[in-house]
Amino acid sequence: MENPQDIFSSNGGCLSDIVIEKYLVESKESVSHVQLACSMQDCAFPLDGTELCIWNTKSPSHQLLILRGHHQPITAIAFGNKVNPLLICSASLDYVIMWNLDECREKVLQVFLLRTPNACGLEVRWAYSYLTWQTWKWKLLYITGTLCLLASLFGGKIAVLEIDPAALVRAQQCPGLRQSLSVPASSCVLPTSPLYLGIAEEKSTKAASGRRCAAQNVTKDQRLVFHSKVRSSGYASAPHVTMFSPKTNIKSEGKGSSRRRSSCVWEPYPVECAVLTKPGPQVAAAPTCTRVCCLQYSGDGQWLACGLSNHLSLVFGASLTGTPAVFSGHDGAVNTVCWSQDRRWLLSAAQDGTLRVWSARGAELALLLGRDMFSKPIQSAQFYYIDAFILLSSGPEFQLLKYHIDTCKDEMKRYKQKSKSKLICRLSTTGAVDVTSLSAVNDFYSHIVLAAGRNRTVEVFDLNAGCSAAVIAEAHSRPVHQICQNKGSSFTTQQPQAYNLFLTTAIGDGMRLWDLRTLRCERHFEGHPSRGYPCGIAFSPCGRFAACGAEDRHVCICILTVYKCLAVYKCRDSRLW
């Protein structure tokens, strides 16, 4: 026995009006599969695998006990149904030990050893009834009244929390008091929101174009000569000779070809699709050993853009056949490529500190943002709010830019850039740490922007309010290098709640699935090697699967509804990774 006061940390501040953290301890071994135990005054949990820790809830100043006797990790704990004497039983692979807590506190330890061949799977139960509630994230056990014991399923942290039932009831009865976050926008854009500029300009543009169309319709129906009495004009008489008369009685069988018809067969994506059984075609992105830094398909799946470390961006067809289109102009490795929602423009950002917007049809530069506009290199960039803005991160902040691309063709002045951009707002992360990854939805209107910081946090920004809405501390053991949201697809339909799921990954810490509404980790996927290099992650169009890369040139596909890896694919060519 020993006094473990030094391993406990008391939180004097109130986390909220509902929950107060009384004690927190971290074990070296995971406690995810250990049966916890509580009585009316005591709680018990294993510490570092083989040690049994006892904490008295009625008198926190009482000596905290650590009982030693097991040589194998403790798997089950249970209190006796009597108060005097108070007994507790612990089981491991080697022993089942019964402890008398009163005598242990008096430092007169009486231990009864029951030698068993295998007690690992034994679940120790006494007549004393207790309430257990297990969820995906925490294993929760009520101690008494307003206290509960929590143990993390994905780590070794154990916490004792004090819950105020009255405050909890008030929060449930008044949901408006608690701020709710969701990726699908549930309210209109506020006039004070930085996103309001895009909506206002879009409405004014549509109104102006409607007025022009109306004016054109009125003008084009007028004759060139407005005097009806002038017969020499020839506009009032029918033509004497018909040069061409199309045949209108031909029935089309749908077999004819058209120059404007796409070769792609548009089919809905099957929601209940099975996991992929084999990898698709592979092609070398460059003749030499060149690293592919980023990839993104266009919304219709027809084109694949990739950024390379040799300063080039390539666009392949969906079949990966033929010669790719080459976009050249950067002086550093291209770390970001992004398609616009209408697939007319391709955005690229590189380590040279510049951002470029290209015409996807002609591979021509349409907009250039130089390195003099940003204090640090651009880490992430994308189109946002259905192509109304450009969202990018540079250093500890991310910026929202309104842009205009001039589509007028003037061969005499084609080298003079008429496209322009305007800074709408900039927001910094909490603690002013550098942004390592940025994510937002562009396929539909959303106010939410997710940003990962160098301090291992994931921060949620609400651009409708123009401020930070929530911070997820210690999201990974290392800084997050990619955030991937479930953005869905135009070929399939998902429940609105599914768009609140997003993935994060960090070197050496696997992949985690989060829910924006609860800001909690729903799943933790491990097993794929990623110890020294950042590996990418992606959602399937149906939102049921997630893919993650690995350092051994494998791709792991996991189903998100269960903690299981379904398939592993190996890349035959190391130049693709």
Coordinates of C-alpha atoms in Angstrom, one line a residue:
M1 CA 0.0 0.0 0.0
E2 CA 1.1 3.6 -0.6
N3 CA -0.3 7.0 -0.8
P4 CA -1.0 8.0 -4.4
Q5 CA -1.6 11.7 -3.8
D6 CA 1.1 12.6 -6.3
I7 CA -0.6 10.8 -9.2
F8 CA -3.9 12.5 -8.8
S9 CA -4.7 16.0 -10.1
S10 CA -7.6 18.0 -8.7
N11 CA -9.4 20.4 -11.0
G12 CA -10.4 23.4 -8.9
G13 CA -12.1 25.2 -11.7
C14 CA -15.6 24.3 -12.9
L15 CA -15.8 22.9 -16.4
S16 CA -19.4 23.9 -16.7
D17 CA -22.5 24.4 -14.6
I18 CA -23.4 20.7 -15.0
V19 CA -20.2 18.7 -14.6
I20 CA -17.2 19.3 -12.3
E21 CA -14.1 17.1 -12.6
K22 CA -13.1 16.1 -9.1
Y23 CA -10.1 13.8 -9.8
L24 CA -8.2 12.6 -12.9
V25 CA -5.7 9.9 -13.1
E26 CA -3.9 8.4 -16.0
S27 CA -2.9 4.7 -16.1
K28 CA 0.0 3.4 -18.1
E29 CA -2.2 0.5 -19.3
S30 CA -5.5 0.7 -21.0
V31 CA -8.7 0.2 -18.9
S32 CA -11.1 -0.2 -21.8
H33 CA -12.0 -3.8 -21.1
V34 CA -11.8 -3.7 -17.3
Q35 CA -14.9 -4.1 -15.1
L36 CA -15.0 -1.1 -12.7
A37 CA -16.5 -1.1 -9.3
C38 CA -18.3 1.4 -7.0
S39 CA -20.0 1.3 -3.6
M40 CA -21.8 4.0 -1.8
Q41 CA -18.6 5.6 -0.5
D42 CA -15.7 4.1 -2.5
C43 CA -14.7 3.5 -6.1
A44 CA -12.1 1.1 -7.4
F45 CA -10.2 0.9 -10.6
P46 CA -6.9 -0.7 -11.8
L47 CA -3.8 1.5 -12.1
D48 CA -1.0 0.6 -14.4
G49 CA -2.5 -2.8 -15.0
T50 CA -1.6 -4.8 -11.8
E51 CA -2.3 -2.2 -9.1
L52 CA -5.8 -1.7 -7.5
C53 CA -6.6 1.9 -6.6
I54 CA -9.3 2.8 -4.0
W55 CA -10.7 6.3 -3.5
N56 CA -13.3 7.3 -0.9
T57 CA -15.9 9.7 -2.1
K58 CA -17.3 10.8 1.3
S59 CA -14.0 12.0 2.6
P60 CA -11.6 13.1 -0.2
S61 CA -8.9 13.9 2.3
H62 CA -8.9 10.3 3.4
Q63 CA -5.8 8.3 2.6
L64 CA -6.0 7.0 -1.0
L65 CA -5.0 3.4 -1.3
I66 CA -3.0 1.4 -3.9
L67 CA -3.3 -2.3 -3.3
R68 CA -0.6 -4.6 -4.8
G69 CA -0.7 -8.4 -5.1
H70 CA -1.4 -9.2 -8.7
H71 CA 1.3 -10.1 -11.1
Q72 CA -1.0 -10.0 -14.2
P73 CA -3.3 -7.1 -15.3
I74 CA -6.5 -6.8 -13.3
T75 CA -9.6 -7.7 -15.4
A76 CA -12.5 -7.5 -13.0
I77 CA -13.4 -5.7 -9.7
A78 CA -16.4 -6.0 -7.5
F79 CA -17.4 -4.7 -4.0
G80 CA -19.2 -6.8 -1.4
N81 CA -22.8 -6.3 -0.4
K82 CA -22.0 -5.5 3.2
V83 CA -20.7 -2.2 4.7
N84 CA -19.1 -3.7 7.8
P85 CA -16.7 -5.2 6.9
L86 CA -16.3 -3.6 3.4
L87 CA -14.8 -6.2 1.1
I88 CA -13.6 -5.9 -2.5
C89 CA -12.6 -8.7 -4.8
S90 CA -10.2 -8.3 -7.8
A91 CA -9.4 -10.9 -10.4
S92 CA -6.5 -11.3 -12.8
L93 CA -5.0 -14.1 -14.9
D94 CA -3.1 -15.4 -11.8
Y95 CA -5.1 -14.6 -8.7
V96 CA -8.5 -13.8 -7.4
I97 CA -7.9 -11.6 -4.3
M98 CA -10.3 -10.6 -1.6
W99 CA -9.4 -7.4 0.3
N100 CA -10.7 -6.1 3.6
L101 CA -10.6 -2.3 3.1
D102 CA -11.0 -1.4 6.7
E103 CA -8.0 -3.4 7.7
C104 CA -6.1 -2.2 4.7
R105 CA -6.6 1.3 5.8
E106 CA -5.3 0.4 9.2
K107 CA -2.3 -1.0 7.4
V108 CA -3.1 -4.5 8.5
L109 CA -3.5 -6.2 5.2
Q110 CA -5.3 -9.5 5.2
V111 CA -5.3 -11.1 1.8
F112 CA -7.1 -14.3 0.8
L113 CA -5.5 -15.8 -2.3
L114 CA -7.5 -18.1 -4.5
R115 CA -5.3 -19.8 -7.0
T116 CA -7.1 -20.3 -10.3
P117 CA -5.8 -21.7 -13.6
N118 CA -7.3 -18.9 -15.7
A119 CA -9.3 -16.1 -14.2
C120 CA -8.9 -13.7 -17.1
G121 CA -12.4 -14.1 -18.4
L122 CA -14.0 -14.3 -15.0
E123 CA -16.6 -11.6 -14.2
V124 CA -16.8 -11.1 -10.5
R125 CA -20.3 -10.2 -9.2
W126 CA -21.8 -9.7 -5.8
A127 CA -25.3 -9.4 -4.6
Y128 CA -24.8 -5.7 -4.3
S129 CA -26.6 -4.0 -7.2
Y130 CA -25.1 -1.1 -9.1
L131 CA -25.8 0.8 -12.3
T132 CA -23.5 0.5 -15.3
W133 CA -23.8 2.5 -18.5
Q134 CA -21.4 1.8 -21.3
T135 CA -21.0 4.0 -24.5
W136 CA -18.7 4.1 -27.4
K137 CA -16.4 6.7 -25.8
W138 CA -16.6 6.2 -22.0
K139 CA -17.3 3.3 -19.7
L140 CA -19.4 5.1 -17.0
L141 CA -20.2 3.8 -13.6
Y142 CA -22.3 5.7 -11.1
I143 CA -20.8 6.0 -7.6
T144 CA -23.5 7.7 -5.6
G145 CA -26.0 10.6 -5.9
T146 CA -24.2 13.1 -8.2
L147 CA -20.8 11.4 -8.6
C148 CA -19.8 9.0 -11.5
L149 CA -16.6 7.2 -12.5
L150 CA -15.4 7.4 -16.1
A151 CA -12.8 5.3 -17.9
S152 CA -11.7 6.0 -21.5
L153 CA -12.1 3.2 -24.0
F154 CA -9.2 4.5 -26.2
G155 CA -6.8 5.5 -23.5
G156 CA -5.8 5.1 -19.8
K157 CA -7.5 8.1 -18.3
I158 CA -9.9 7.6 -15.4
A159 CA -11.9 10.5 -14.0
V160 CA -14.4 11.1 -11.2
L161 CA -17.0 13.7 -12.1
E162 CA -19.6 15.4 -10.0
I163 CA -22.9 16.0 -11.8
D164 CA -25.5 18.6 -10.9
P165 CA -28.9 16.9 -11.7
A166 CA -30.8 20.1 -11.4
A167 CA -28.5 21.9 -13.9
L168 CA -28.7 18.9 -16.2
V169 CA -32.5 19.0 -16.2
R170 CA -32.5 22.7 -16.9
A171 CA -30.2 22.2 -19.8
Q172 CA -32.4 19.5 -21.3
Q173 CA -35.6 21.6 -20.8
C174 CA -34.0 24.7 -22.4
P175 CA -32.1 23.5 -25.5
G176 CA -31.7 27.1 -26.7
L177 CA -29.3 27.8 -23.9
R178 CA -26.7 25.4 -25.4
Q179 CA -25.1 26.2 -28.6
S180 CA -25.5 23.5 -31.3
L181 CA -23.2 23.0 -34.2
S182 CA -24.0 21.3 -37.5
V183 CA -22.5 21.3 -40.9
P184 CA -25.8 21.7 -42.8
A185 CA -26.9 25.3 -42.3
S186 CA -30.0 25.5 -40.1
S187 CA -30.4 29.3 -40.3
C188 CA -30.1 32.1 -42.8
V189 CA -26.9 34.1 -43.1
L190 CA -26.8 37.0 -40.7
P191 CA -26.3 40.5 -42.2
T192 CA -23.2 40.9 -40.1
S193 CA -21.7 37.6 -41.3
P194 CA -18.7 37.7 -43.6
L195 CA -20.6 35.2 -45.8
Y196 CA -23.4 37.7 -46.4
L197 CA -21.3 39.5 -49.0
G198 CA -21.4 36.4 -51.3
I199 CA -25.2 36.0 -51.0
A200 CA -25.8 39.7 -51.6
E201 CA -23.6 39.9 -54.6
E202 CA -25.1 36.7 -56.0
K203 CA -28.6 38.2 -55.8
S204 CA -27.6 41.4 -57.4
T205 CA -25.8 39.6 -60.2
K206 CA -28.8 37.5 -60.9
A207 CA -31.1 40.5 -60.9
A208 CA -28.8 42.4 -63.3
S209 CA -28.6 39.5 -65.7
G210 CA -32.4 39.1 -65.6
R211 CA -32.8 42.8 -66.5
R212 CA -30.3 42.4 -69.4
C213 CA -32.2 39.3 -70.7
A214 CA -35.5 41.2 -70.5
A215 CA -34.0 44.1 -72.4
Q216 CA -32.6 41.8 -75.1
N217 CA -35.9 40.0 -75.5
V218 CA -37.7 43.3 -76.1
T219 CA -35.1 44.5 -78.6
K220 CA -34.5 41.3 -80.7
D221 CA -38.2 41.0 -81.6
Q222 CA -38.2 44.5 -83.3
R223 CA -37.7 44.9 -87.0
L224 CA -34.7 46.7 -88.3
V225 CA -37.0 49.1 -90.1
F226 CA -39.8 50.2 -87.7
H227 CA -42.0 51.8 -90.4
S228 CA -44.7 49.4 -91.4
K229 CA -45.6 51.3 -94.5
V230 CA -42.2 50.7 -96.1
R231 CA -42.7 47.6 -98.4
S232 CA -39.2 47.5 -99.7
S233 CA -37.8 46.3 -96.5
G234 CA -39.0 42.7 -97.1
Y235 CA -39.6 41.9 -93.4
A236 CA -43.4 41.7 -93.7
S237 CA -43.5 39.1 -96.5
A238 CA -42.7 35.4 -96.3
P239 CA -39.6 34.1 -98.1
H240 CA -40.1 32.7 -101.6
V241 CA -37.6 29.9 -101.4
T242 CA -37.1 27.4 -98.5
M243 CA -33.4 26.5 -98.3
F244 CA -33.7 23.8 -95.6
S245 CA -36.6 22.1 -93.9
P246 CA -35.8 19.7 -91.1
K247 CA -37.6 16.3 -90.9
T248 CA -39.7 16.2 -87.8
N249 CA -41.3 12.8 -88.2
I250 CA -38.1 10.8 -87.4
K251 CA -38.3 8.8 -84.2
S252 CA -35.0 8.8 -82.2
E253 CA -34.0 5.4 -80.7
G254 CA -31.3 6.9 -78.5
K255 CA -28.5 5.4 -80.4
G256 CA -27.3 8.5 -82.2
S257 CA -24.1 10.2 -81.1
S258 CA -23.8 13.9 -80.3
R259 CA -20.7 16.0 -80.1
R260 CA -21.8 17.5 -76.8
R261 CA -22.9 14.2 -75.3
S262 CA -20.5 12.9 -72.6
S263 CA -19.1 9.4 -72.8
C264 CA -19.8 9.0 -69.0
V265 CA -22.9 6.9 -68.0
W266 CA -24.5 8.8 -65.2
E267 CA -25.8 6.3 -62.6
P268 CA -26.7 6.7 -58.9
Y269 CA -24.1 5.5 -56.5
P270 CA -25.4 2.4 -54.7
V271 CA -25.9 3.1 -51.0
E272 CA -25.7 -0.5 -49.9
C273 CA -22.5 -1.1 -51.9
A274 CA -20.0 -3.7 -50.8
V275 CA -16.4 -2.9 -50.1
L276 CA -14.0 -2.8 -53.0
T277 CA -12.5 -6.2 -53.9
K278 CA -9.5 -5.1 -56.0
P279 CA -7.7 -1.9 -56.8
G280 CA -8.3 0.0 -60.0
P281 CA -5.9 1.0 -62.8
Q282 CA -2.5 2.5 -61.9
V283 CA -0.4 5.0 -63.8
A284 CA 2.9 6.7 -63.1
A285 CA 2.4 10.4 -62.5
A286 CA 6.0 11.2 -63.7
P287 CA 8.7 9.4 -65.6
T288 CA 11.1 9.9 -62.6
C289 CA 10.6 9.1 -58.9
T290 CA 8.3 12.1 -58.0
R291 CA 6.1 12.3 -55.0
V292 CA 2.4 12.9 -55.4
C293 CA 1.5 15.5 -52.7
C294 CA -2.3 15.8 -53.1
L295 CA -5.2 14.4 -55.1
Q296 CA -8.8 15.4 -55.8
Y297 CA -11.5 14.2 -58.1
S298 CA -13.9 16.6 -59.7
G299 CA -17.5 16.6 -58.5
D300 CA -18.7 14.5 -61.5
G301 CA -15.9 12.1 -61.2
Q302 CA -14.6 12.8 -64.7
W303 CA -11.2 14.3 -63.9
L304 CA -8.5 13.6 -61.4
A305 CA -6.2 16.5 -60.3
C306 CA -2.9 15.8 -58.6
G307 CA -0.1 18.0 -57.3
L308 CA 3.5 16.9 -57.6
S309 CA 6.7 17.7 -55.8
N310 CA 8.3 18.7 -59.1
H311 CA 6.2 21.9 -59.1
L312 CA 3.6 20.6 -61.6
S313 CA -0.1 19.9 -61.4
L314 CA -1.6 17.2 -63.6
V315 CA -5.2 16.5 -64.6
F316 CA -6.0 12.9 -65.7
G317 CA -9.2 11.6 -67.2
A318 CA -11.2 9.2 -65.0
S319 CA -9.9 6.2 -66.9
L320 CA -6.3 7.3 -66.3
T321 CA -5.6 6.8 -70.0
G322 CA -4.2 9.3 -72.4
T323 CA -1.9 12.3 -71.9
P324 CA -2.7 14.4 -68.8
A325 CA -3.1 18.1 -68.9
V326 CA -0.1 19.9 -67.4
F327 CA -0.4 23.1 -65.3
S328 CA 3.0 24.7 -64.8
G329 CA 4.1 27.9 -63.1
H330 CA 4.8 27.1 -59.4
D331 CA 8.3 27.2 -58.0
G332 CA 7.8 24.7 -55.2
A333 CA 6.0 21.5 -54.4
V334 CA 2.3 21.7 -55.0
N335 CA 0.7 20.8 -51.7
T336 CA -3.0 21.6 -52.5
V337 CA -5.3 21.1 -55.5
C338 CA -9.0 21.8 -55.4
W339 CA -11.8 21.8 -58.0
S340 CA -14.5 24.4 -58.1
Q341 CA -18.1 23.2 -57.7
D342 CA -18.9 24.0 -61.3
R343 CA -15.7 22.2 -62.4
R344 CA -14.6 25.3 -64.5
W345 CA -11.6 26.2 -62.3
L346 CA -8.7 24.4 -60.6
L347 CA -7.0 25.9 -57.6
S348 CA -3.4 25.0 -56.6
A349 CA -1.2 26.2 -53.8
A350 CA 2.5 25.4 -53.5
Q351 CA 5.5 25.8 -51.1
D352 CA 6.6 28.9 -53.1
G353 CA 3.9 30.8 -51.2
T354 CA 1.7 31.5 -54.2
L355 CA -1.9 30.5 -55.0
R356 CA -3.1 30.0 -58.6
V357 CA -6.5 29.5 -60.1
W358 CA -6.4 27.8 -63.5
S359 CA -9.0 27.4 -66.3
A360 CA -9.7 23.7 -66.3
R361 CA -10.4 23.7 -70.0
G362 CA -7.4 25.4 -71.4
A363 CA -4.9 25.0 -68.6
E364 CA -4.5 28.8 -68.6
L365 CA -3.7 30.9 -65.5
A366 CA -6.8 32.9 -64.5
L367 CA -5.8 34.3 -61.0
L368 CA -2.5 34.7 -59.2
L369 CA -2.0 35.5 -55.6
G370 CA 1.6 36.2 -54.8
R371 CA 3.8 35.4 -51.9
D372 CA 3.8 39.1 -50.8
M373 CA 0.2 38.7 -49.7
F374 CA 0.9 36.1 -47.1
S375 CA 3.3 36.1 -44.1
K376 CA 3.9 32.3 -44.3
P377 CA 3.4 29.6 -47.0
I378 CA -0.1 28.5 -47.7
Q379 CA -0.8 25.2 -46.0
S380 CA -4.4 24.6 -47.2
A381 CA -6.6 26.3 -49.7
Q382 CA -10.0 25.5 -51.3
F383 CA -13.1 27.0 -52.9
Y384 CA -15.9 27.7 -50.4
Y385 CA -19.6 28.5 -50.2
I386 CA -20.4 27.1 -53.6
D387 CA -17.4 28.9 -55.3
A388 CA -18.3 32.3 -53.8
F389 CA -15.0 32.5 -51.8
I390 CA -11.5 31.1 -51.5
L391 CA -10.6 29.8 -48.1
L392 CA -6.9 29.4 -47.2
S393 CA -4.7 29.1 -44.2
S394 CA -1.3 30.8 -43.7
G395 CA 0.5 30.6 -40.5
P396 CA -1.8 30.9 -37.4
E397 CA -4.7 32.3 -39.3
F398 CA -7.1 31.4 -42.2
Q399 CA -8.4 34.0 -44.6
L400 CA -11.7 34.3 -46.5
L401 CA -11.2 35.9 -49.9
K402 CA -13.8 37.2 -52.4
Y403 CA -12.5 36.8 -55.9
H404 CA -13.4 37.8 -59.5
I405 CA -12.1 36.0 -62.6
D406 CA -12.2 37.9 -65.8
T407 CA -13.4 35.6 -68.6
C408 CA -13.2 38.2 -71.4
K409 CA -10.7 37.1 -74.1
D410 CA -8.5 39.9 -75.4
E411 CA -5.6 38.5 -77.4
M412 CA -3.8 41.9 -77.2
K413 CA -4.0 42.1 -73.4
R414 CA -4.2 38.5 -72.4
Y415 CA -1.0 38.8 -70.4
K416 CA -2.5 41.6 -68.3
Q417 CA -4.3 40.1 -65.3
K418 CA -7.8 41.5 -64.8
S419 CA -8.9 39.0 -62.3
K420 CA -8.7 40.2 -58.7
S421 CA -9.4 39.2 -55.1
K422 CA -10.4 41.0 -51.9
L423 CA -9.8 40.0 -48.3
I424 CA -13.2 39.7 -46.5
C425 CA -12.0 38.5 -43.0
R426 CA -9.2 36.7 -41.2
L427 CA -9.5 34.6 -38.1
S428 CA -6.7 33.3 -35.9
T429 CA -6.6 30.0 -34.0
T430 CA -6.7 29.9 -30.2
G431 CA -3.2 30.4 -28.9
A432 CA -2.0 31.8 -32.3
V433 CA -0.6 28.4 -33.4
D434 CA 0.1 27.5 -37.0
V435 CA -2.8 25.8 -38.9
T436 CA -1.8 22.4 -40.1
S437 CA -5.0 21.5 -41.9
L438 CA -8.2 23.2 -43.0
S439 CA -11.6 21.8 -44.2
A440 CA -14.9 23.2 -45.2
V441 CA -17.8 22.1 -47.4
N442 CA -18.2 23.7 -50.9
D443 CA -20.9 21.6 -52.4
F444 CA -23.7 23.2 -50.3
Y445 CA -24.0 26.2 -48.1
S446 CA -22.4 25.7 -44.7
H447 CA -21.1 28.1 -42.1
I448 CA -18.7 25.7 -40.4
V449 CA -14.9 25.7 -41.0
L450 CA -12.6 23.2 -39.2
A451 CA -9.0 24.0 -38.5
A452 CA -6.3 21.9 -36.9
G453 CA -3.5 23.5 -35.0
R454 CA 0.1 22.8 -34.3
N455 CA -0.8 22.3 -30.6
R456 CA -2.8 19.1 -31.4
T457 CA -6.2 20.8 -31.3
V458 CA -9.1 20.9 -33.7
E459 CA -11.0 24.2 -33.7
V460 CA -14.5 24.8 -35.0
F461 CA -15.2 28.2 -36.5
D462 CA -18.7 29.5 -37.2
L463 CA -18.5 32.0 -40.1
N464 CA -22.1 33.0 -39.7
A465 CA -21.1 34.5 -36.4
G466 CA -17.6 35.2 -37.5
C467 CA -15.9 33.7 -34.5
S468 CA -14.5 30.4 -32.9
A469 CA -17.3 28.2 -31.7
A470 CA -15.5 25.2 -30.1
V471 CA -12.1 23.8 -29.5
I472 CA -11.3 20.0 -29.2
A473 CA -8.1 19.8 -27.1
E474 CA -5.7 16.9 -27.4
A475 CA -7.4 15.5 -30.5
H476 CA -4.4 13.4 -31.2
S477 CA -1.1 12.7 -29.6
R478 CA 0.6 14.6 -32.5
P479 CA -0.6 17.5 -34.7
V480 CA -3.3 16.7 -37.1
H481 CA -2.1 16.8 -40.7
Q482 CA -5.4 16.2 -42.4
I483 CA -9.1 16.8 -41.7
C484 CA -11.5 15.1 -44.0
Q485 CA -15.3 15.8 -43.9
N486 CA -18.1 13.7 -45.1
K487 CA -19.1 16.0 -48.0
G488 CA -21.3 13.4 -49.7
S489 CA -21.8 13.1 -53.5
S490 CA -24.2 14.3 -56.1
F491 CA -24.7 10.6 -57.1
T492 CA -26.0 9.4 -53.8
T493 CA -28.2 10.6 -50.8
Q494 CA -27.3 10.5 -47.2
Q495 CA -29.0 11.4 -44.0
P496 CA -28.5 15.1 -43.0
Q497 CA -26.9 13.9 -39.7
A498 CA -24.2 12.1 -41.6
Y499 CA -22.6 15.3 -42.9
N500 CA -21.6 16.1 -39.3
L501 CA -19.0 13.3 -39.3
F502 CA -15.4 14.1 -40.0
L503 CA -12.1 12.2 -39.9
T504 CA -8.7 13.4 -38.6
T505 CA -5.3 11.7 -38.8
A506 CA -1.9 12.3 -37.2
I507 CA 1.5 10.6 -37.6
G508 CA 1.7 7.6 -35.3
D509 CA -1.9 8.0 -33.9
G510 CA -4.1 6.4 -36.5
M511 CA -7.4 7.8 -37.8
R512 CA -10.2 9.1 -35.6
L513 CA -13.9 9.6 -36.5
W514 CA -15.6 12.7 -34.9
D515 CA -19.2 13.9 -34.6
L516 CA -19.5 17.7 -34.8
R517 CA -22.7 17.8 -32.7
T518 CA -21.0 16.2 -29.7
L519 CA -17.4 17.1 -30.4
R520 CA -16.4 13.6 -29.3
C521 CA -14.4 10.8 -30.9
E522 CA -16.7 8.1 -32.1
R523 CA -14.2 5.6 -33.5
H524 CA -10.4 5.2 -33.3
F525 CA -8.8 3.2 -36.1
E526 CA -5.3 1.9 -35.7
G527 CA -3.1 -0.8 -37.2
H528 CA -1.9 0.9 -40.5
P529 CA 1.7 1.9 -40.2
S530 CA 2.2 5.7 -40.2
R531 CA 5.1 6.5 -38.0
G532 CA 7.2 9.1 -39.9
Y533 CA 5.3 10.3 -43.0
P534 CA 1.8 11.9 -43.3
C535 CA -0.7 9.5 -45.0
G536 CA -4.0 10.7 -46.5
I537 CA -7.5 9.7 -45.6
A538 CA -10.9 9.9 -47.5
F539 CA -14.6 9.2 -47.2
S540 CA -16.5 7.0 -49.7
P541 CA -19.3 8.8 -51.6
C542 CA -21.9 6.8 -49.5
G543 CA -20.3 7.8 -46.3
R544 CA -20.1 4.2 -45.0
F545 CA -16.4 3.6 -45.6
A546 CA -13.1 5.4 -44.9
A547 CA -9.8 4.8 -46.6
C548 CA -6.4 5.6 -45.2
G549 CA -2.9 5.2 -46.6
A550 CA 0.1 3.6 -44.9
E551 CA 3.8 3.8 -45.1
D552 CA 4.1 0.2 -46.4
R553 CA 2.4 1.2 -49.7
H554 CA -1.0 -0.3 -48.5
V555 CA -4.4 1.3 -48.4
C556 CA -6.7 0.2 -45.6
I557 CA -10.5 0.5 -46.1
C558 CA -12.6 0.5 -42.9
I559 CA -16.3 0.5 -42.3
L560 CA -17.3 3.3 -40.0
T561 CA -20.2 1.6 -38.2
V562 CA -17.9 -1.0 -36.6
Y563 CA -14.3 -1.0 -35.4
K564 CA -13.0 -3.2 -38.1
C565 CA -10.6 -3.0 -41.1
L566 CA -12.3 -4.6 -44.0
A567 CA -9.7 -4.7 -46.7
V568 CA -6.0 -3.9 -47.4
Y569 CA -4.7 -3.1 -50.9
K570 CA -1.1 -2.9 -51.8
C571 CA 0.3 -0.5 -54.4
R572 CA 2.6 -2.1 -56.9
D573 CA 4.5 1.1 -57.8
S574 CA 6.1 3.1 -55.0
R575 CA 6.2 6.2 -57.2
L576 CA 2.5 6.6 -56.7
W577 CA 2.9 7.3 -52.9

